[in-house]
Short mmCIF file of C-alpha atoms in Angstrom, two decimals:
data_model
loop_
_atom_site.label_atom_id
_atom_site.label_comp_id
_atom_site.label_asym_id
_atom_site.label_seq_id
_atom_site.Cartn_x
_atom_site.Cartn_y
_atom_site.Cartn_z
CA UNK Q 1 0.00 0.00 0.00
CA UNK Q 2 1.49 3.49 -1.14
CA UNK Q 3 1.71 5.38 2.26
CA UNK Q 4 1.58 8.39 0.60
CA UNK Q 5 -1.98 8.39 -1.24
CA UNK Q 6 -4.08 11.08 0.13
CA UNK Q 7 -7.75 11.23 -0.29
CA UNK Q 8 -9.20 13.15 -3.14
CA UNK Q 9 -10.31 16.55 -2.01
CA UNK Q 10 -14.46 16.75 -2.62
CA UNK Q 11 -14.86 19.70 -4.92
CA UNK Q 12 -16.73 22.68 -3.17
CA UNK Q 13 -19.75 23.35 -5.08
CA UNK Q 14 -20.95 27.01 -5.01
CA UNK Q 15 -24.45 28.53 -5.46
CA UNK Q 16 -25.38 31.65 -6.59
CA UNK Q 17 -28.84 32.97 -7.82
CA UNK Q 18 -30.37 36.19 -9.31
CA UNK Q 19 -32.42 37.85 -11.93
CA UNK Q 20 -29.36 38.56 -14.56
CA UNK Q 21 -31.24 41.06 -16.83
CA UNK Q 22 -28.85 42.67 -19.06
CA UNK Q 23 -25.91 40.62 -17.64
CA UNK Q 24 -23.04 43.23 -16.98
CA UNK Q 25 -19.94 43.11 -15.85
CA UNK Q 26 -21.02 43.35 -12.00
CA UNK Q 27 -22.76 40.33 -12.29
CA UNK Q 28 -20.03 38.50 -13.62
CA UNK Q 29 -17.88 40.01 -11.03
CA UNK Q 30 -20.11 38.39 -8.56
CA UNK Q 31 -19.54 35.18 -9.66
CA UNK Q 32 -16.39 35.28 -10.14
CA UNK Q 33 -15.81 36.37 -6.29
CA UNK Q 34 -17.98 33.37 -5.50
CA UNK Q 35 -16.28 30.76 -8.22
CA UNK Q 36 -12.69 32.06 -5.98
CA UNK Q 37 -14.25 30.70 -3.16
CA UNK Q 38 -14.93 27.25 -4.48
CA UNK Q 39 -14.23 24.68 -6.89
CA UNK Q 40 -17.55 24.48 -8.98
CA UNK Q 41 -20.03 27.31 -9.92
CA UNK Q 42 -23.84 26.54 -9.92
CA UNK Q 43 -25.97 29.55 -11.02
CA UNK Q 44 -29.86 29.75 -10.63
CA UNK Q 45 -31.55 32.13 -12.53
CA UNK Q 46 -35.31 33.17 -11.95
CA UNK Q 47 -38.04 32.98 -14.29
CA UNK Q 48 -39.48 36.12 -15.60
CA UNK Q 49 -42.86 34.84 -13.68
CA UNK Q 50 -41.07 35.07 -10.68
CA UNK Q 51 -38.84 37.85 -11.14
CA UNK Q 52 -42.57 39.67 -12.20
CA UNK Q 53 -44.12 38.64 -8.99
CA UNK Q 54 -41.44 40.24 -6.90
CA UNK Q 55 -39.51 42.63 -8.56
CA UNK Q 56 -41.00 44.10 -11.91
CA UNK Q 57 -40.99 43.00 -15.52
CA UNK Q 58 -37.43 42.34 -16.96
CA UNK Q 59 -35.79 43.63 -19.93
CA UNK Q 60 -34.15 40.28 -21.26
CA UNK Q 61 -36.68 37.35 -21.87
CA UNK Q 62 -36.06 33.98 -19.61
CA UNK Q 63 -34.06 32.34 -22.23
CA UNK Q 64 -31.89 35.02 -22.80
CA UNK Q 65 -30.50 35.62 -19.43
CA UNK Q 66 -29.98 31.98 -19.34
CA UNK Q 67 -27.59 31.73 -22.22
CA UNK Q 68 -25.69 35.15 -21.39
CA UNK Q 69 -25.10 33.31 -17.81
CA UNK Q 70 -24.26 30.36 -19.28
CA UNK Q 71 -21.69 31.83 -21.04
CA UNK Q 72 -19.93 33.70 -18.50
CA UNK Q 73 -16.50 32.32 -17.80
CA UNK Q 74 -16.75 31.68 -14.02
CA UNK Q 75 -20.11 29.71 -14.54
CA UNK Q 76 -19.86 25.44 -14.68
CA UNK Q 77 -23.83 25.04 -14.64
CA UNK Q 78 -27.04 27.05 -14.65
CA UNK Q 79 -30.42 26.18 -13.03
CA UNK Q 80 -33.27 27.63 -14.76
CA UNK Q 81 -36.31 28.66 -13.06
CA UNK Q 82 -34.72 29.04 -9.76
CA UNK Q 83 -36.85 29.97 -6.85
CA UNK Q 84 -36.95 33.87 -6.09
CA UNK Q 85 -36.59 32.90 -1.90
CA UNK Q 86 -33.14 30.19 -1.76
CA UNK Q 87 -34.04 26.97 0.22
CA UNK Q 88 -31.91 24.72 2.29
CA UNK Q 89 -33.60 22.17 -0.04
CA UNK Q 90 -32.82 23.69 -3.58
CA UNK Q 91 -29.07 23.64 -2.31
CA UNK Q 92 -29.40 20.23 -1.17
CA UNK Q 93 -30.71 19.04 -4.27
CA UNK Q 94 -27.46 20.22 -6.17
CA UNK Q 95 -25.03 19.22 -3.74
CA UNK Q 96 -23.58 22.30 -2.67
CA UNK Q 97 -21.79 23.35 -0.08
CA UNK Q 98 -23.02 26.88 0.54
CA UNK Q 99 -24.72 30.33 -0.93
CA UNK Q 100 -23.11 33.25 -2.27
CA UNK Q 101 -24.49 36.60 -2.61
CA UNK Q 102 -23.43 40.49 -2.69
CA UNK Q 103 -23.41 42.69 0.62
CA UNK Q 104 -26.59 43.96 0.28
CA UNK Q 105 -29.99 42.39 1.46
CA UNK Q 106 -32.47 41.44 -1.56
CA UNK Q 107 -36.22 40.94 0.01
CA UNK Q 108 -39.17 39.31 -1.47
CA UNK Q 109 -42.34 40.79 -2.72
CA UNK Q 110 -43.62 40.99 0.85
CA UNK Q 111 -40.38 42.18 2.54
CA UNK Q 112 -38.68 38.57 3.41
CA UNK Q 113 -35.34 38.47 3.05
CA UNK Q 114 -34.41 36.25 0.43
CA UNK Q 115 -31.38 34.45 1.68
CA UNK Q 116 -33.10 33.88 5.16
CA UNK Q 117 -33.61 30.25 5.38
CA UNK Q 118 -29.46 29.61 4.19
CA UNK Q 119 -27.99 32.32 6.48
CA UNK Q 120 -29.94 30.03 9.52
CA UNK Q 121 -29.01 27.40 8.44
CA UNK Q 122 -25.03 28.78 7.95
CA UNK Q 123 -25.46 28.08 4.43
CA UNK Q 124 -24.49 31.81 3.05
CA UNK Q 125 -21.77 33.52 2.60
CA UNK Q 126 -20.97 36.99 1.01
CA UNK Q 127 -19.21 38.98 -1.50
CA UNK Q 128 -18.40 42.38 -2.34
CA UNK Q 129 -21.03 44.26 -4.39
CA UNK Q 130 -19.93 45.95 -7.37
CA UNK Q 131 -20.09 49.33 -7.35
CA UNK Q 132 -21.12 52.10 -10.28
CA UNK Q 133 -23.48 49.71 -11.96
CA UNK Q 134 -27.01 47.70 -11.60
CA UNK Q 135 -29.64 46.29 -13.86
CA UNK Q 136 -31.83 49.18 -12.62
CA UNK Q 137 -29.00 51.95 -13.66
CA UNK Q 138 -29.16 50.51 -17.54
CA UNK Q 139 -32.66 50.84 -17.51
CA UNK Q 140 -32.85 54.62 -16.51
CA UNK Q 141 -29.92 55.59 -19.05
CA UNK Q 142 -32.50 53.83 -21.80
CA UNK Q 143 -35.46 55.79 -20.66
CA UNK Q 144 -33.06 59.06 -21.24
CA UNK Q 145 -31.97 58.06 -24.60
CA UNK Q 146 -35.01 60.71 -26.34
CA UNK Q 147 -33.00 62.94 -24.49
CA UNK Q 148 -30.17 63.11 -26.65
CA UNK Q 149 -27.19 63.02 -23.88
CA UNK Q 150 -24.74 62.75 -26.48
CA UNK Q 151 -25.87 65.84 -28.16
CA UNK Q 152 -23.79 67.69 -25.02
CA UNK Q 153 -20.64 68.04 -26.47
CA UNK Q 154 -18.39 65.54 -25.39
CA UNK Q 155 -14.69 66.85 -24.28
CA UNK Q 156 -11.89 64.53 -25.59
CA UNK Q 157 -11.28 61.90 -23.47
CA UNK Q 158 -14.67 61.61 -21.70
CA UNK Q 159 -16.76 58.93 -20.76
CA UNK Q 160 -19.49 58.84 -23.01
CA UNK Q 161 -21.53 58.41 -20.01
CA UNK Q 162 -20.29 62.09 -18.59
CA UNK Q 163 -22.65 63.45 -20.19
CA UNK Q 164 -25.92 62.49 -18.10
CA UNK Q 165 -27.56 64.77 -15.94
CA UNK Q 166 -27.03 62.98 -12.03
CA UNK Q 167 -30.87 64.74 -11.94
CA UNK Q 168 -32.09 63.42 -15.33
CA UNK Q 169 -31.26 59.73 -13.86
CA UNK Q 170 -32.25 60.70 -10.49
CA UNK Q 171 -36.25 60.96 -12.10
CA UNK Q 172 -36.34 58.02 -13.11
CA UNK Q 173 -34.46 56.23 -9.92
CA UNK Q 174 -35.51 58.26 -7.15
CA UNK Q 175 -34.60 56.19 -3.80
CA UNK Q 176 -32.47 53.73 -5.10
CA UNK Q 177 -29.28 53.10 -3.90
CA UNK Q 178 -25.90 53.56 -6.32
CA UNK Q 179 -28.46 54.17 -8.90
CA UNK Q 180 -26.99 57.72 -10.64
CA UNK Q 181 -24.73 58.63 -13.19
CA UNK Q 182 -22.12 55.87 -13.95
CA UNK Q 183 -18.91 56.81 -12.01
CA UNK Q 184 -16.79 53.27 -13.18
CA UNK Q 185 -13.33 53.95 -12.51
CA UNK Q 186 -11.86 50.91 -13.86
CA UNK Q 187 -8.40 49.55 -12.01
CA UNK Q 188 -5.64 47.80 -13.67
CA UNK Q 189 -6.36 45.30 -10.83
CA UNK Q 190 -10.20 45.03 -12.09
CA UNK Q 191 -8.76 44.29 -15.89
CA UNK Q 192 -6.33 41.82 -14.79
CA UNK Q 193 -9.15 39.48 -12.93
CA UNK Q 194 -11.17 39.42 -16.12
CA UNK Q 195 -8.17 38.40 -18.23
CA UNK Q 196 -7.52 34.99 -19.39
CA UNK Q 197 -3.87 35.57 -19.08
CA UNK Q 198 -2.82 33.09 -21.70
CA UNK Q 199 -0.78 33.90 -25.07
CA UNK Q 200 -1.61 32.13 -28.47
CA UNK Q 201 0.12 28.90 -28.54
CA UNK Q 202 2.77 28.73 -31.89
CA UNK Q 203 0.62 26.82 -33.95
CA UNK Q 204 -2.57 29.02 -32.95
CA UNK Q 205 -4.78 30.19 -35.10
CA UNK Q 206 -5.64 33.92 -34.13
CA UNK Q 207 -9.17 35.21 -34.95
CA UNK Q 208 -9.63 38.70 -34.48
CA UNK Q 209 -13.17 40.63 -33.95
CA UNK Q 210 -14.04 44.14 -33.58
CA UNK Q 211 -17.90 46.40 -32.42
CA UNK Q 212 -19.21 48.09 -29.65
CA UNK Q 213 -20.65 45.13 -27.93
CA UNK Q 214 -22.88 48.20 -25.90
CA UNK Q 215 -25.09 46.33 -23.61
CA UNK Q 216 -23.42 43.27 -24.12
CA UNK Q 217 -26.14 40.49 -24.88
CA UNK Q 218 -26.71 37.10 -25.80
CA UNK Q 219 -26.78 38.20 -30.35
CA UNK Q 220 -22.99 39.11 -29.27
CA UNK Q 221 -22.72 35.73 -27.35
CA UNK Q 222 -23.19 33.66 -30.33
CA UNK Q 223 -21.30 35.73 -32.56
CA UNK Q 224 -18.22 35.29 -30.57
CA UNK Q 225 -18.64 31.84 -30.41
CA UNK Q 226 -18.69 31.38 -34.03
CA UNK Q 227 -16.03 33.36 -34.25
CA UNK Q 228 -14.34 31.83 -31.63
CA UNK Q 229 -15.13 28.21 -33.99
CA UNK Q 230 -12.91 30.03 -36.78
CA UNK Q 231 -10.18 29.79 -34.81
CA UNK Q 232 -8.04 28.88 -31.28
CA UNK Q 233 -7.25 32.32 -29.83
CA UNK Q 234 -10.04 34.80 -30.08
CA UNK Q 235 -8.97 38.53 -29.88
CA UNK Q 236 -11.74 41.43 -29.50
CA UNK Q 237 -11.40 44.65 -30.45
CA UNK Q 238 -13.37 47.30 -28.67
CA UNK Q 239 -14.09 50.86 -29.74
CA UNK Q 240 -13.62 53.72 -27.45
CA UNK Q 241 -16.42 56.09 -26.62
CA UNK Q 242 -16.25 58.51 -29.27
CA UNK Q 243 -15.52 56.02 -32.37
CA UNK Q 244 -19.42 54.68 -31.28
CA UNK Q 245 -20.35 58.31 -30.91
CA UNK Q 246 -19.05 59.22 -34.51
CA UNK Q 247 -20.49 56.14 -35.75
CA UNK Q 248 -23.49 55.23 -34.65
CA UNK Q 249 -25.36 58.35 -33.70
CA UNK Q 250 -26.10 60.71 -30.77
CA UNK Q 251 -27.12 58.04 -28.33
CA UNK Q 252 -24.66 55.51 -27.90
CA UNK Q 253 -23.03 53.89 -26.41
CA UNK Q 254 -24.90 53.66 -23.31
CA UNK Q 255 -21.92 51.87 -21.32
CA UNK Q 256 -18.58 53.36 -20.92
CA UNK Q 257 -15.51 51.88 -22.52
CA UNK Q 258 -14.15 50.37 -19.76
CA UNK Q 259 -17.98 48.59 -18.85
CA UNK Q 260 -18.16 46.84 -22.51
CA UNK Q 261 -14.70 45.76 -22.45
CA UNK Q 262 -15.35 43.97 -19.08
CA UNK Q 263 -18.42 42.60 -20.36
CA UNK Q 264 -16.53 41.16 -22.69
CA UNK Q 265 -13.72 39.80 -21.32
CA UNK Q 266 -15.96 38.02 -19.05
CA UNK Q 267 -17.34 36.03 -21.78
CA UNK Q 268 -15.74 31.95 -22.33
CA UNK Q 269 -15.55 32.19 -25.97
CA UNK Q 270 -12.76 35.36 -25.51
CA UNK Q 271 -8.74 35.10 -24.89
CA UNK Q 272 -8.06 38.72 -25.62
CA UNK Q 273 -9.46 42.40 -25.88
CA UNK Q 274 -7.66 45.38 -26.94
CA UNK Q 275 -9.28 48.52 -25.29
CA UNK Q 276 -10.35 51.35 -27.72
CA UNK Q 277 -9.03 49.26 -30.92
CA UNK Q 278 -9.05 51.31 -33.87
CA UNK Q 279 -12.82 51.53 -36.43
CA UNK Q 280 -10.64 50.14 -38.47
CA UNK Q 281 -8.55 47.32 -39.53
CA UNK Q 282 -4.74 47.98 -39.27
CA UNK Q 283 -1.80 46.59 -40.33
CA UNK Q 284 -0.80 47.10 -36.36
CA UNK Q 285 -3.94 44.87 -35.49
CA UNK Q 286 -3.06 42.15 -37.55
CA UNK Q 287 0.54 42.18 -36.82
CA UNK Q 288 2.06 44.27 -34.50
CA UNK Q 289 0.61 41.95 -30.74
CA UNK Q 290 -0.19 39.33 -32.22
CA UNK Q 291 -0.44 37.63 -35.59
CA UNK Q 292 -3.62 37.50 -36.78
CA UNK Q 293 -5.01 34.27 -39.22
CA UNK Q 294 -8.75 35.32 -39.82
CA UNK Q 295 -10.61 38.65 -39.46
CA UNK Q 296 -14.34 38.17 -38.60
CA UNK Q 297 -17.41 40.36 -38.95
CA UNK Q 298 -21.11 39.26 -38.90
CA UNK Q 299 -23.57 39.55 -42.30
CA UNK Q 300 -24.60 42.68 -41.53
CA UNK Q 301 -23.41 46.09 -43.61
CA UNK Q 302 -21.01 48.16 -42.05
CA UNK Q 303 -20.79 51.99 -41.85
CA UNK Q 304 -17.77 53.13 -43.37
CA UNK Q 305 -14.99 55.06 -41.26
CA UNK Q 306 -15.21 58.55 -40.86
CA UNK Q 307 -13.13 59.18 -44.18
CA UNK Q 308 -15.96 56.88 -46.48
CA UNK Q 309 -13.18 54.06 -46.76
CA UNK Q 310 -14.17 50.42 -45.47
CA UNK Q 311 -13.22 49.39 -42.17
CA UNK Q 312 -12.10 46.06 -43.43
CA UNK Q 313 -10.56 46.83 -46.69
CA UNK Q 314 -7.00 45.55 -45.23
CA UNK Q 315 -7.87 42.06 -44.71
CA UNK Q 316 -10.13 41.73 -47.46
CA UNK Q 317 -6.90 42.46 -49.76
CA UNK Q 318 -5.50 39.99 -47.83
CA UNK Q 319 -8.33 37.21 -48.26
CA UNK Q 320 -8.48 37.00 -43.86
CA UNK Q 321 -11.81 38.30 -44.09
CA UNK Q 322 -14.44 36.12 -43.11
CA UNK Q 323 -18.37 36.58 -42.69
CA UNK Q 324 -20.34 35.06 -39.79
CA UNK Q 325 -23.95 33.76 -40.32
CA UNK Q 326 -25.79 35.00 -37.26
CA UNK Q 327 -28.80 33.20 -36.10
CA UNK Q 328 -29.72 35.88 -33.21
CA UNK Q 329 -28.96 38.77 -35.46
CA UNK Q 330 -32.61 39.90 -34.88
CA UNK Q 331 -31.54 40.95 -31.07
CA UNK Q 332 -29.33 44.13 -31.49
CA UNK Q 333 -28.51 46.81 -28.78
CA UNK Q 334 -30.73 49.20 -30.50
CA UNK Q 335 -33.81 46.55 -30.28
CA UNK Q 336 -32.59 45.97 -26.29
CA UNK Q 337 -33.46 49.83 -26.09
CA UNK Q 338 -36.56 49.85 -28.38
CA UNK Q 339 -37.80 47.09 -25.79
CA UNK Q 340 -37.42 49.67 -23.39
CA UNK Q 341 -38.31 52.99 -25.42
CA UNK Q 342 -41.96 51.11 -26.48
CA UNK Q 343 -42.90 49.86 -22.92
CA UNK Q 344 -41.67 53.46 -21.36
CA UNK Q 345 -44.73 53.54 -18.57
CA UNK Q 346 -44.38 50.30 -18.13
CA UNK Q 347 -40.64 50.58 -17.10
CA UNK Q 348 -40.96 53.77 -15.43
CA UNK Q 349 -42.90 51.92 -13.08
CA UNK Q 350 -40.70 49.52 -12.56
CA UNK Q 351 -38.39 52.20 -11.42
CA UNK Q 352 -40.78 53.60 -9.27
CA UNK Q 353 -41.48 50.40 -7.35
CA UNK Q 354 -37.65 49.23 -7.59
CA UNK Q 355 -37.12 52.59 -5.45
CA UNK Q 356 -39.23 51.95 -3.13
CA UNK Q 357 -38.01 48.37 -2.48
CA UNK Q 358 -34.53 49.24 -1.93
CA UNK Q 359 -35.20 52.18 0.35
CA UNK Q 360 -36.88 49.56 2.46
CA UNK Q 361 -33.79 47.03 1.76
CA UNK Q 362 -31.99 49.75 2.90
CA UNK Q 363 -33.09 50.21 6.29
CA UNK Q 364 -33.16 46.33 6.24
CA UNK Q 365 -29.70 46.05 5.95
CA UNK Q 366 -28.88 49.15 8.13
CA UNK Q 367 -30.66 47.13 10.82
CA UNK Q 368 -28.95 44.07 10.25
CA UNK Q 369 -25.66 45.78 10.64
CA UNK Q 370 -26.57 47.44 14.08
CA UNK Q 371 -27.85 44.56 15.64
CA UNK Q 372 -24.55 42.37 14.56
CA UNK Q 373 -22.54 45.30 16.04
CA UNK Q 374 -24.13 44.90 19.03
CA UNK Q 375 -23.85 41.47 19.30
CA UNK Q 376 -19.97 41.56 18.31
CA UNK Q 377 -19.38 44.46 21.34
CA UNK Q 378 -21.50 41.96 23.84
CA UNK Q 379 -18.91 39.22 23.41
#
């Protein structure tokens, strides 16, 4: 008998749930806190039933959110149609070891905390919540797209998002908490947790993509993953701020450079992003980090750069350029915002209520805080 076998270490299987509509980069910093802590990643989702019942009507449809989380890096398994309150049972019935959620209390329809029932039974555990962004916050800079916040001249430099009015946003979120103007400072830290941190192997093929990816959704998902199919190593591109100004209108891009090149990096299918990458195609992007095999663009038409010349006239001359057949090329980030822009009562509601809720969440959590104070200074 070897006297030096050891027993296999049981994998520790995490659980996380939530609503994911519009999965953003604060999400997927969630669960990658929570993946750190284990071995194995189960994510519940909610159905838009439930998520109806207790919080308001979502943005992204059921099946949506469910690929986007699915195809967050971090994630090993999704539930669908998790339960809105987390049992002791539901965590029993996929074997894991213990709950993970952000620092701040989430409550049910009529108040209940949601994570109740785990934290008893010392089944949850916590993780830092991400600030400068939220579901909610996306929703309010939709509802001020009529208002043309581009229109304000941006300085050079900017965040695109510099240009909302804290008050403009504060209409439409009154009472809810981190909900204002975007104020993402991103960290090299931040970048570097995202990151693959893996080169091209020497007999890689390098596929290289480049967009907006604004409100980063499940259309992009699929796109990258048949682009990713081209290839082994799958570089994205990402335009700065005022590129997608120039570009695509007055309006966009509703997320910061920094947020859409963290929503990206988050996703499985991508080993690379360069940060404010060029409209378009250069000889440095195909050869000066790394050396690029196929250039990739879906079916669509593209606007031409700012001087009338096509984007992707370099690797067309140099037969890299291939076109990706996109079976979710219906859901766009303009049709995200028309979703929101053609139900605009029915969201502002949602905004409404959502305020309310967390000012009561608020004083929830205030609560909880003083009375564990006071139980840490009695021992």
């Amino acid at each position: 008998m070897n006297t030096h076998q050891t027993e296999t270490r049981k994998p520790v299987r995490i659980w996380v749930d939530g609503c994911f509509d519009m999965m953003h980069y604060g999400h997927a910093n969630a669960l990658r806190q929570a993946k750190e802590m284990g071995d194995y990643l189960v994510v519940g989702v909610h159905s838009d039933a439930e998520i109806a019942k207790n919080k308001g009507p979502t943005v992204m449809r059921e099946e949506e959110r469910y690929a986007a989380v699915a195809a967050c890096k971090w994630v090993d398994e999704v539930v669908p149609d998790a339960p809105y309150f987390t049992t002791v049972d539901i965590l029993r019935k996929h074997n894991i070891d213990f709950c993970v959620h952000g620092d701040d209390i989430t409550t049910m329809a009529d108040g209940t905390d949601c994570y109740q029932a785990v934290k008893d039974a010392g089944l949850y555990r916590e993780c830092k919540r991400t600030q400068g962004v939220s579901t909610t916050e996306l929703v309010g800079r939709m509802l001020l797209m009529t208002r043309d916040h581009h229109k304000r001249r941006m300085s050079a430099g900017a965040s695109s998002l510099s240009s909302f009015n804290s008050e403009d946003l504060g209409s439409f979120s009154r009472g809810i908490r981190r909900t204002t103007v975007s104020h993402f400072l991103p960290t090299s830290k931040r970048i570097v947790q995202f990151s693959e941190g893996r080169e091209p192997a020497e007999n890689d093929k390098v596929v290289y993509v480049d967009g907006a990816f604004d409100l980063f959704h499940v259309g992009h998902i699929e796109f990258l993953k048949r682009a990713k199919a081209l290839g082994d190593f799958l570089v994205v591109g990402v335009h700065d701020d005022q590129t997608v100004n120039a570009i695509k209108g007055a309006n966009h891009p509703l997320m910061n450079l920094h947020e859409r090149a963290l929503s990206v990096l988050a996703c499985k299918y991508v080993d690379e992003v360069i940060i404010g990458a060029p409209y378009s195609v250069t000889e440095d992007v195909l050869n000066k980090e790394y050396k690029v095999h196929v250039v990739a663009h879906g079916n669509t038409a593209t606007e031409p750069d700012l001087d009338g010349s096509d984007a992707y006239e370099l690797p067309k001359q140099r037969g890299i350029y291939v076109e990706i057949e996109n079976p979710n090329s219906t859901l766009t980030t303009q049709g995200i915002i028309d979703r929101i822009i053609e139900n605009r009562f029915v969201f502002e509601e949602r905004q409404r209520r959502k305020g309310a809720k967390a000012a009561l969440e608020a004083e929830k959590e205030a609560n909880e805080k003083k009375a564990k104070a006071t139980t840490a200074a009695a021992q």
